[in-house]
Amino acid sequence: MDVQWYPGHMTKAKRNMQEDCRLVDLIIELVDARVPLSSRNPDIDRLGQGKARLILMNKSDLADPDQSAAWKAWFEAKGYYAVLLDARAKNSMKTVHAKIEEACSKKRERDRSRGILNRPVRAMVVGIPNVGKSTFINTFAGRAAAKTGNRPGVTKGNQWIRLNKNVELLDTPGILWPKFEDPQVGLRLAAIGSINDNILDLTELCGFVTAFLQREKPQVLKERYKADPEGDVWKTLEQIAIARGCVGKGGEPDREKAARLFLDDFRDGRLGRITLEEAKT
């Protein structure tokens, strides 16, 4: 399955982001902890040159904890500040705030040396669609400051949000990039819901995730769906359909309906904590 999706509004959003980078001290980049590298837009490194960088590995509650710890260490070794995050959890925001202060400590020192006191840190929040930017902003702000939704493309334009006297956030629309050089990247992003399901072959996408589970976590398929973890992926999809009651007339398995339910199970964490991308060393 060739996964490509780059609506016209993303071109405008990328241009706006390039202009707004001049206004901020810090770029806060949200990634999905289940696919930490695939969910990074490679354009952001180029756009954010010279800025302090903080990576929030969101949805870490859905990801394999050992893989998340390894990915966090990898990002930090590259010079980024990094936090494992569940954007819905208020108790994790103290850690984020501390990291913002740490990442911008040199900026504050420069301000003080110039006699500039109490100027708030200005941070741009970026990330691909559906990684939880708006949920993070709302939890961090303690109010409904940004629109949220469990689908890509909810945030349509930039908006400044003043959190307190110390921090101002610029919320930006989720931006993908025009072409995925590695088809596996597109499949991983489709699996976590960052690409509109309506343009995808969901049975093929289900086969991609099923094949991963057969290799890495075969017990999940056996325990939840009573499916053969070593069988053909399409046969496994039929077994999933039967287990979820997706059966049409004459007892024929409804593969498409089963694929939708299976992907919902994966995305919502009902299959356990799964990372689709092995940590780099």
Short mmCIF file of C-alpha atoms in Angstrom, two decimals:
data_model
loop_
_atom_site.label_atom_id
_atom_site.label_comp_id
_atom_site.label_asym_id
_atom_site.label_seq_id
_atom_site.Cartn_x
_atom_site.Cartn_y
_atom_site.Cartn_z
CA MET A 1 0.00 0.00 0.00
CA ASP A 2 1.45 3.34 -1.10
CA VAL A 3 0.51 5.85 1.61
CA GLN A 4 0.76 9.50 0.51
CA TRP A 5 -1.31 12.39 1.82
CA TYR A 6 -0.43 16.06 1.59
CA PRO A 7 -3.48 18.34 1.47
CA GLY A 8 -2.99 21.87 0.17
CA HIS A 9 -3.48 23.49 3.59
CA MET A 10 -0.26 21.83 4.77
CA THR A 11 1.80 23.82 2.27
CA LYS A 12 0.45 27.06 3.75
CA ALA A 13 0.95 25.78 7.31
CA LYS A 14 4.58 24.93 6.58
CA ARG A 15 5.18 28.42 5.17
CA ASN A 16 3.57 30.02 8.24
CA MET A 17 5.67 27.87 10.55
CA GLN A 18 8.86 29.01 8.81
CA GLU A 19 7.90 32.64 9.42
CA ASP A 20 6.80 32.08 13.02
CA CYS A 21 10.04 30.31 13.98
CA ARG A 22 11.66 33.75 14.16
CA LEU A 23 9.28 34.72 16.99
CA VAL A 24 9.96 31.83 19.38
CA ASP A 25 12.67 30.74 21.81
CA LEU A 26 11.79 27.04 21.93
CA ILE A 27 10.24 24.44 19.66
CA ILE A 28 8.20 21.80 21.48
CA GLU A 29 7.77 18.83 19.17
CA LEU A 30 5.24 16.13 19.98
CA VAL A 31 5.86 12.65 18.61
CA ASP A 32 3.92 9.44 19.09
CA ALA A 33 5.85 7.17 21.46
CA ARG A 34 4.70 4.11 19.49
CA VAL A 35 6.56 5.35 16.39
CA PRO A 36 8.97 8.00 17.73
CA LEU A 37 11.09 8.46 14.63
CA SER A 38 8.44 7.89 11.97
CA SER A 39 6.20 10.50 13.64
CA ARG A 40 8.83 13.23 13.32
CA ASN A 41 8.51 15.59 10.37
CA PRO A 42 12.05 15.90 8.95
CA ASP A 43 11.32 19.50 7.91
CA ILE A 44 11.12 20.60 11.55
CA ASP A 45 14.84 20.11 12.18
CA ARG A 46 15.63 22.42 9.29
CA LEU A 47 13.00 24.99 10.26
CA GLY A 48 14.09 24.95 13.90
CA GLN A 49 17.82 25.42 13.46
CA GLY A 50 19.30 27.51 16.25
CA LYS A 51 16.30 27.08 18.56
CA ALA A 52 16.13 25.16 21.82
CA ARG A 53 14.33 21.85 21.25
CA LEU A 54 12.07 19.77 23.48
CA ILE A 55 10.60 16.47 22.31
CA LEU A 56 7.49 15.19 24.08
CA MET A 57 6.99 11.47 23.49
CA ASN A 58 3.22 11.49 23.82
CA LYS A 59 0.97 8.45 24.26
CA SER A 60 3.79 6.76 26.14
CA ASP A 61 1.06 5.02 28.16
CA LEU A 62 0.29 3.06 24.95
CA ALA A 63 3.91 2.29 24.07
CA ASP A 64 6.31 -0.40 25.28
CA PRO A 65 8.02 1.15 28.35
CA ASP A 66 11.44 -0.37 27.64
CA GLN A 67 11.38 0.89 24.06
CA SER A 68 10.24 4.32 25.25
CA ALA A 69 13.11 4.59 27.71
CA ALA A 70 15.57 3.60 24.98
CA TRP A 71 14.12 6.14 22.54
CA LYS A 72 14.23 8.90 25.17
CA ALA A 73 17.93 8.18 25.76
CA TRP A 74 18.53 8.22 21.99
CA PHE A 75 16.92 11.65 21.58
CA GLU A 76 18.87 13.04 24.54
CA ALA A 77 22.11 11.73 23.08
CA LYS A 78 21.26 13.75 19.94
CA GLY A 79 21.06 16.93 22.01
CA TYR A 80 17.30 17.24 22.48
CA TYR A 81 15.49 17.59 25.77
CA ALA A 82 12.94 14.78 26.02
CA VAL A 83 9.96 13.82 28.19
CA LEU A 84 7.78 10.69 28.20
CA LEU A 85 4.23 11.97 28.27
CA ASP A 86 0.56 11.14 28.54
CA ALA A 87 -0.88 14.48 27.42
CA ARG A 88 -4.13 13.82 29.30
CA ALA A 89 -2.36 13.51 32.68
CA LYS A 90 -2.09 16.76 34.65
CA ASN A 91 0.59 15.37 36.95
CA SER A 92 3.06 15.10 34.07
CA MET A 93 2.93 18.83 33.30
CA LYS A 94 5.32 19.76 36.13
CA THR A 95 7.99 17.72 34.39
CA VAL A 96 7.27 19.47 31.09
CA HIS A 97 7.44 22.90 32.72
CA ALA A 98 10.76 22.03 34.38
CA LYS A 99 12.17 20.91 31.02
CA ILE A 100 11.02 24.14 29.37
CA GLU A 101 12.85 26.12 32.04
CA GLU A 102 15.95 23.95 31.61
CA ALA A 103 15.90 24.23 27.82
CA CYS A 104 15.53 28.03 27.98
CA SER A 105 17.90 28.73 30.88
CA LYS A 106 20.55 30.24 28.58
CA LYS A 107 17.95 32.45 26.95
CA ARG A 108 16.85 33.74 30.38
CA GLU A 109 20.48 34.43 31.33
CA ARG A 110 20.94 36.45 28.14
CA ASP A 111 17.78 38.42 28.88
CA ARG A 112 18.96 39.23 32.41
CA SER A 113 22.36 40.35 31.15
CA ARG A 114 20.58 42.80 28.85
CA GLY A 115 18.33 44.06 31.64
CA ILE A 116 15.26 42.25 30.28
CA LEU A 117 13.28 40.83 33.18
CA ASN A 118 10.16 38.68 33.30
CA ARG A 119 9.88 38.21 29.55
CA PRO A 120 7.90 34.98 28.98
CA VAL A 121 9.34 32.05 27.06
CA ARG A 122 7.68 31.80 23.68
CA ALA A 123 7.36 28.21 22.49
CA MET A 124 5.98 26.80 19.25
CA VAL A 125 4.15 23.47 19.55
CA VAL A 126 4.60 21.35 16.43
CA GLY A 127 3.99 17.81 15.29
CA ILE A 128 2.30 15.71 12.65
CA PRO A 129 -1.50 15.22 12.70
CA ASN A 130 -3.11 13.34 15.59
CA VAL A 131 -0.11 13.17 17.94
CA GLY A 132 -2.00 15.06 20.66
CA LYS A 133 -0.78 18.66 20.40
CA SER A 134 -4.11 20.22 21.32
CA THR A 135 -4.71 17.77 24.16
CA PHE A 136 -1.27 18.64 25.55
CA ILE A 137 -1.92 22.38 25.30
CA ASN A 138 -5.29 22.09 27.02
CA THR A 139 -3.90 19.99 29.86
CA PHE A 140 -0.88 22.27 30.24
CA ALA A 141 -3.08 25.37 30.23
CA GLY A 142 -5.68 23.82 32.52
CA ARG A 143 -8.47 24.91 30.20
CA ALA A 144 -9.91 24.27 26.74
CA ALA A 145 -7.50 26.52 24.86
CA ALA A 146 -7.19 24.42 21.69
CA LYS A 147 -9.58 22.27 19.67
CA THR A 148 -9.10 18.52 20.06
CA GLY A 149 -10.23 15.42 18.19
CA ASN A 150 -9.16 11.83 17.59
CA ARG A 151 -8.56 12.44 13.92
CA PRO A 152 -5.98 14.28 11.84
CA GLY A 153 -6.43 17.90 10.82
CA VAL A 154 -8.42 19.33 13.76
CA THR A 155 -6.18 22.38 14.25
CA LYS A 156 -6.57 24.55 11.13
CA GLY A 157 -4.56 27.68 11.95
CA ASN A 158 -1.96 29.13 14.30
CA GLN A 159 -3.05 30.54 17.66
CA TRP A 160 -1.12 32.09 20.54
CA ILE A 161 -2.04 30.81 24.00
CA ARG A 162 -0.74 32.53 27.13
CA LEU A 163 -0.35 29.91 29.83
CA ASN A 164 0.95 32.19 32.57
CA LYS A 165 3.41 35.04 33.00
CA ASN A 166 6.32 32.69 32.21
CA VAL A 167 5.22 30.77 29.10
CA GLU A 168 3.33 31.53 25.87
CA LEU A 169 2.56 28.75 23.39
CA LEU A 170 1.96 28.96 19.65
CA ASP A 171 -0.28 26.10 18.51
CA THR A 172 0.23 25.07 14.88
CA PRO A 173 -1.61 22.69 12.51
CA GLY A 174 -0.24 19.18 12.11
CA ILE A 175 2.02 18.95 9.07
CA LEU A 176 3.03 15.84 7.17
CA TRP A 177 5.62 15.95 4.41
CA PRO A 178 4.99 15.57 0.67
CA LYS A 179 6.42 12.09 0.14
CA PHE A 180 7.41 9.20 2.40
CA GLU A 181 10.72 7.89 1.07
CA ASP A 182 10.33 4.73 3.19
CA PRO A 183 6.92 3.07 2.69
CA GLN A 184 7.18 1.61 6.19
CA VAL A 185 6.99 5.15 7.60
CA GLY A 186 3.68 5.73 5.85
CA LEU A 187 2.30 2.44 7.13
CA ARG A 188 3.34 3.20 10.71
CA LEU A 189 1.73 6.64 10.57
CA ALA A 190 -1.44 5.17 9.08
CA ALA A 191 -1.49 2.56 11.86
CA ILE A 192 -1.50 5.18 14.63
CA GLY A 193 -4.18 7.26 12.90
CA SER A 194 -2.13 10.19 11.58
CA ILE A 195 -3.47 9.68 8.06
CA ASN A 196 -7.16 9.81 7.22
CA ASP A 197 -8.60 6.27 7.27
CA ASN A 198 -10.94 7.15 4.41
CA ILE A 199 -8.09 7.12 1.88
CA LEU A 200 -6.54 3.86 3.12
CA ASP A 201 -7.00 0.16 2.45
CA LEU A 202 -7.71 -0.80 6.05
CA THR A 203 -7.48 -4.55 5.46
CA GLU A 204 -3.95 -4.11 4.11
CA LEU A 205 -3.08 -1.80 7.02
CA CYS A 206 -4.48 -4.38 9.44
CA GLY A 207 -2.28 -6.97 7.75
CA PHE A 208 0.76 -4.76 8.37
CA VAL A 209 0.06 -4.48 12.12
CA THR A 210 -0.89 -8.16 12.35
CA ALA A 211 2.39 -9.20 10.72
CA PHE A 212 4.27 -7.08 13.27
CA LEU A 213 2.43 -8.73 16.15
CA GLN A 214 3.10 -12.19 14.73
CA ARG A 215 6.83 -11.39 14.81
CA GLU A 216 7.06 -9.48 18.07
CA LYS A 217 4.02 -10.19 20.28
CA PRO A 218 2.26 -13.32 18.99
CA GLN A 219 0.58 -13.96 22.33
CA VAL A 220 -1.57 -10.85 21.82
CA LEU A 221 -3.31 -12.36 18.80
CA LYS A 222 -3.79 -15.68 20.53
CA GLU A 223 -5.09 -14.30 23.81
CA ARG A 224 -7.43 -11.59 22.51
CA TYR A 225 -8.70 -13.13 19.28
CA LYS A 226 -7.86 -16.83 19.60
CA ALA A 227 -6.01 -16.36 16.30
CA ASP A 228 -3.14 -18.50 15.03
CA PRO A 229 -0.05 -16.32 15.65
CA GLU A 230 1.95 -18.21 13.04
CA GLY A 231 -0.63 -18.37 10.25
CA ASP A 232 -1.09 -16.33 7.11
CA VAL A 233 -2.00 -12.72 7.98
CA TRP A 234 -5.19 -12.84 5.90
CA LYS A 235 -6.27 -16.04 7.62
CA THR A 236 -5.53 -14.32 10.92
CA LEU A 237 -7.76 -11.42 9.86
CA GLU A 238 -10.57 -13.89 9.23
CA GLN A 239 -10.06 -15.28 12.73
CA ILE A 240 -10.17 -11.74 14.14
CA ALA A 241 -13.42 -11.15 12.25
CA ILE A 242 -14.98 -14.24 13.77
CA ALA A 243 -13.74 -13.34 17.27
CA ARG A 244 -15.26 -9.84 16.98
CA GLY A 245 -18.53 -11.07 15.50
CA CYS A 246 -17.85 -9.56 12.07
CA VAL A 247 -19.63 -12.21 10.06
CA GLY A 248 -21.94 -11.61 7.09
CA LYS A 249 -24.53 -13.72 5.38
CA GLY A 250 -23.59 -17.34 5.00
CA GLY A 251 -20.96 -17.05 7.74
CA GLU A 252 -18.55 -15.11 5.51
CA PRO A 253 -16.05 -13.07 7.61
CA ASP A 254 -16.35 -9.30 7.07
CA ARG A 255 -12.67 -8.47 6.78
CA GLU A 256 -13.11 -4.71 6.36
CA LYS A 257 -15.27 -4.33 9.47
CA ALA A 258 -12.88 -6.56 11.41
CA ALA A 259 -9.92 -4.46 10.23
CA ARG A 260 -11.57 -1.28 11.55
CA LEU A 261 -12.25 -2.87 14.93
CA PHE A 262 -8.76 -4.34 15.10
CA LEU A 263 -7.15 -0.95 14.37
CA ASP A 264 -9.36 0.66 17.03
CA ASP A 265 -8.18 -2.00 19.49
CA PHE A 266 -4.55 -1.21 18.66
CA ARG A 267 -4.91 2.57 18.70
CA ASP A 268 -6.80 2.59 22.00
CA GLY A 269 -4.29 0.32 23.75
CA ARG A 270 -6.57 -2.68 24.14
CA LEU A 271 -3.84 -4.92 22.69
CA GLY A 272 -1.36 -3.80 25.33
CA ARG A 273 1.58 -1.40 25.21
CA ILE A 274 3.08 -1.76 21.74
CA THR A 275 5.85 0.15 19.96
CA LEU A 276 5.98 -0.43 16.19
CA GLU A 277 9.47 1.02 15.81
CA GLU A 278 12.51 -0.47 17.54
CA ALA A 279 14.74 1.99 19.34
CA LYS A 280 17.96 2.99 17.61
CA THR A 281 21.30 2.43 19.34
#
